[in-house]
Tab-separated table of C-alpha atoms in Angstrom:
chain	number	residue	atom	x	y	z
A	1	MET	CA	-12.119	-10.185	-10.220
A	2	ASN	CA	-13.067	-9.026	-7.092
A	3	SER	CA	-10.566	-8.182	-4.517
A	4	GLU	CA	-10.564	-9.582	-0.899
A	5	VAL	CA	-7.852	-7.045	0.670
A	6	SER	CA	-7.506	-3.288	-0.648
A	7	VAL	CA	-3.890	-2.385	0.254
A	8	VAL	CA	-4.002	1.746	0.455
A	9	MET	CA	-0.367	3.788	0.298
A	10	SER	CA	-0.011	7.454	-0.053
A	11	VAL	CA	3.285	8.760	-1.754
A	12	TYR	CA	4.901	12.149	-0.953
A	13	ASN	CA	8.461	12.843	-0.783
A	14	GLU	CA	10.268	9.597	0.130
A	15	PRO	CA	13.070	8.366	-1.599
A	16	ILE	CA	12.494	6.579	-5.261
A	17	GLU	CA	14.340	3.817	-4.314
A	18	TRP	CA	12.469	3.516	-1.122
A	19	ILE	CA	8.694	3.601	-2.840
A	20	SER	CA	10.290	0.978	-5.449
A	21	GLN	CA	11.035	-1.218	-2.575
A	22	SER	CA	7.846	-0.599	-0.816
A	23	ILE	CA	6.048	-1.306	-4.059
A	24	GLU	CA	7.609	-4.375	-4.821
A	25	SER	CA	7.171	-5.988	-1.344
A	26	ILE	CA	3.233	-5.761	-1.845
A	27	LEU	CA	3.374	-6.968	-5.308
A	28	ASN	CA	5.172	-10.031	-4.157
A	29	GLN	CA	2.796	-11.063	-1.498
A	30	SER	CA	2.316	-14.628	-1.259
A	31	PHE	CA	-1.582	-13.751	-1.139
A	32	THR	CA	-2.499	-12.361	-4.699
A	33	ASN	CA	-6.399	-11.496	-4.292
A	34	PHE	CA	-5.839	-7.650	-3.588
A	35	GLU	CA	-5.964	-4.330	-5.342
A	36	PHE	CA	-3.578	-1.909	-4.959
A	37	ILE	CA	-4.458	2.118	-4.296
A	38	ILE	CA	-1.501	4.270	-4.500
A	39	ILE	CA	-2.301	8.157	-3.583
A	40	ASN	CA	0.245	10.612	-5.346
A	41	ASP	CA	0.246	13.371	-2.826
A	42	LYS	CA	2.948	14.830	-4.459
A	43	PRO	CA	1.359	16.107	-7.929
A	44	ASP	CA	4.841	18.005	-9.033
A	45	GLY	CA	6.631	14.879	-8.179
A	46	LYS	CA	7.928	13.652	-11.773
A	47	GLU	CA	9.992	10.775	-10.709
A	48	GLN	CA	7.372	9.473	-8.150
A	49	ILE	CA	4.457	9.754	-11.039
A	50	ALA	CA	6.605	7.936	-13.879
A	51	LEU	CA	7.770	5.545	-11.062
A	52	ILE	CA	4.008	4.741	-9.533
A	53	ASN	CA	2.834	4.708	-13.538
A	54	GLU	CA	5.368	2.358	-14.603
A	55	TYR	CA	4.371	-0.098	-12.223
A	56	ALA	CA	0.766	0.287	-12.950
A	57	SER	CA	1.126	-0.324	-16.559
A	58	GLN	CA	2.811	-4.188	-15.568
A	59	ASP	CA	0.430	-4.926	-13.080
A	60	GLN	CA	-3.786	-4.153	-13.334
A	61	ARG	CA	-3.978	-4.912	-9.347
A	62	ILE	CA	-2.200	-1.092	-9.270
A	63	LYS	CA	-4.877	1.829	-9.173
A	64	ILE	CA	-3.328	4.980	-9.039
A	65	ILE	CA	-5.086	8.253	-7.280
A	66	GLN	CA	-3.549	11.769	-8.072
A	67	ASN	CA	-3.905	14.314	-5.894
A	68	GLU	CA	-4.436	17.696	-7.696
A	69	LYS	CA	-2.795	19.280	-4.417
A	70	ASN	CA	-0.791	18.384	-1.482
A	71	LEU	CA	-3.521	17.125	0.843
A	72	GLY	CA	-1.368	15.554	3.601
A	73	LEU	CA	-0.852	11.605	4.801
A	74	THR	CA	-4.487	11.543	6.729
A	75	LYS	CA	-6.272	13.253	4.233
A	76	SER	CA	-4.594	11.225	1.196
A	77	LEU	CA	-5.562	7.598	2.857
A	78	ASN	CA	-8.990	8.982	3.582
A	79	ILE	CA	-9.432	9.429	-0.542
A	80	GLY	CA	-7.739	5.989	-1.347
A	81	ILE	CA	-10.048	3.980	1.357
A	82	LEU	CA	-13.260	5.817	-0.048
A	83	HIS	CA	-11.771	4.107	-3.700
A	84	ALA	CA	-11.224	0.787	-1.889
A	85	LYS	CA	-13.209	-2.187	-3.110
A	86	SER	CA	-12.511	-4.978	-0.789
A	87	LYS	CA	-13.209	-6.283	2.119
A	88	TYR	CA	-10.827	-5.579	4.135
A	89	ILE	CA	-8.252	-2.449	3.913
A	90	ALA	CA	-4.195	-2.678	4.838
A	91	ARG	CA	-2.285	0.147	5.117
A	92	MET	CA	1.339	0.655	3.670
A	93	ASP	CA	3.543	3.450	3.877
A	94	ALA	CA	5.888	4.380	1.046
A	95	ASP	CA	9.162	3.719	3.001
A	96	ASP	CA	7.877	0.299	4.421
A	97	ILE	CA	8.409	-3.180	3.431
A	98	SER	CA	6.274	-6.172	3.938
A	99	MET	CA	7.438	-9.068	4.439
A	100	PRO	CA	5.862	-11.932	1.805
A	101	ASN	CA	3.531	-13.359	4.154
A	102	ARG	CA	1.880	-10.002	5.567
A	103	LEU	CA	-1.612	-9.977	3.600
A	104	LYS	CA	-1.934	-13.846	3.794
A	105	MET	CA	-1.340	-13.900	7.276
A	106	GLN	CA	-3.753	-11.163	8.066
A	107	TYR	CA	-6.224	-12.310	5.466
A	108	GLU	CA	-6.240	-15.463	7.652
A	109	PHE	CA	-6.432	-14.487	10.860
A	110	MET	CA	-9.382	-11.686	9.958
A	111	GLU	CA	-11.018	-14.779	8.193
A	112	SER	CA	-10.747	-16.974	11.375
A	113	HIS	CA	-11.591	-14.310	13.813
A	114	PRO	CA	-14.666	-12.220	12.690
A	115	GLU	CA	-15.309	-10.646	16.231
A	116	ILE	CA	-11.998	-8.901	15.737
A	117	ASP	CA	-12.331	-5.474	13.769
A	118	ILE	CA	-8.136	-4.545	13.310
A	119	CYS	CA	-5.162	-6.804	13.290
A	120	GLY	CA	-1.508	-5.142	13.150
A	121	THR	CA	1.616	-6.360	12.623
A	122	TRP	CA	5.150	-6.219	14.067
A	123	ALA	CA	8.072	-4.065	12.795
A	124	LYS	CA	11.567	-5.133	12.229
A	125	LEU	CA	13.413	-1.834	12.072
A	126	PHE	CA	16.439	-2.014	9.407
A	127	GLY	CA	19.494	0.329	7.877
A	128	ASP	CA	20.872	3.634	9.316
A	129	ILE	CA	18.538	4.572	12.585
A	130	PRO	CA	19.542	6.924	14.631
């Protein structure tokens, strides 16, 4: 199946609970025609590896890229983008949660506005913010 959207996310040292919530928020999108590329940028992070491997074993849309060494966010995302096979790329951070209609709304907007090259979304802060 060819996907319309490639969601690209890099995981480094975020708490496991945050990574799990982030992944769940993408897997539970109302728009389902996507591939989910997760780059593990902490090769020695056994908890991170176990968590993302568990999700990948349950959902075939997930593709894991394992960096051999820590490369940082920008280089990791560029690697993920190189592996993306979809028409559109959606960025996701491992400490963010996407609303259930995020991908659907962005996809529909981009499809109905071919003159637009990039679109973003609003953010809502939650939790203990200093």
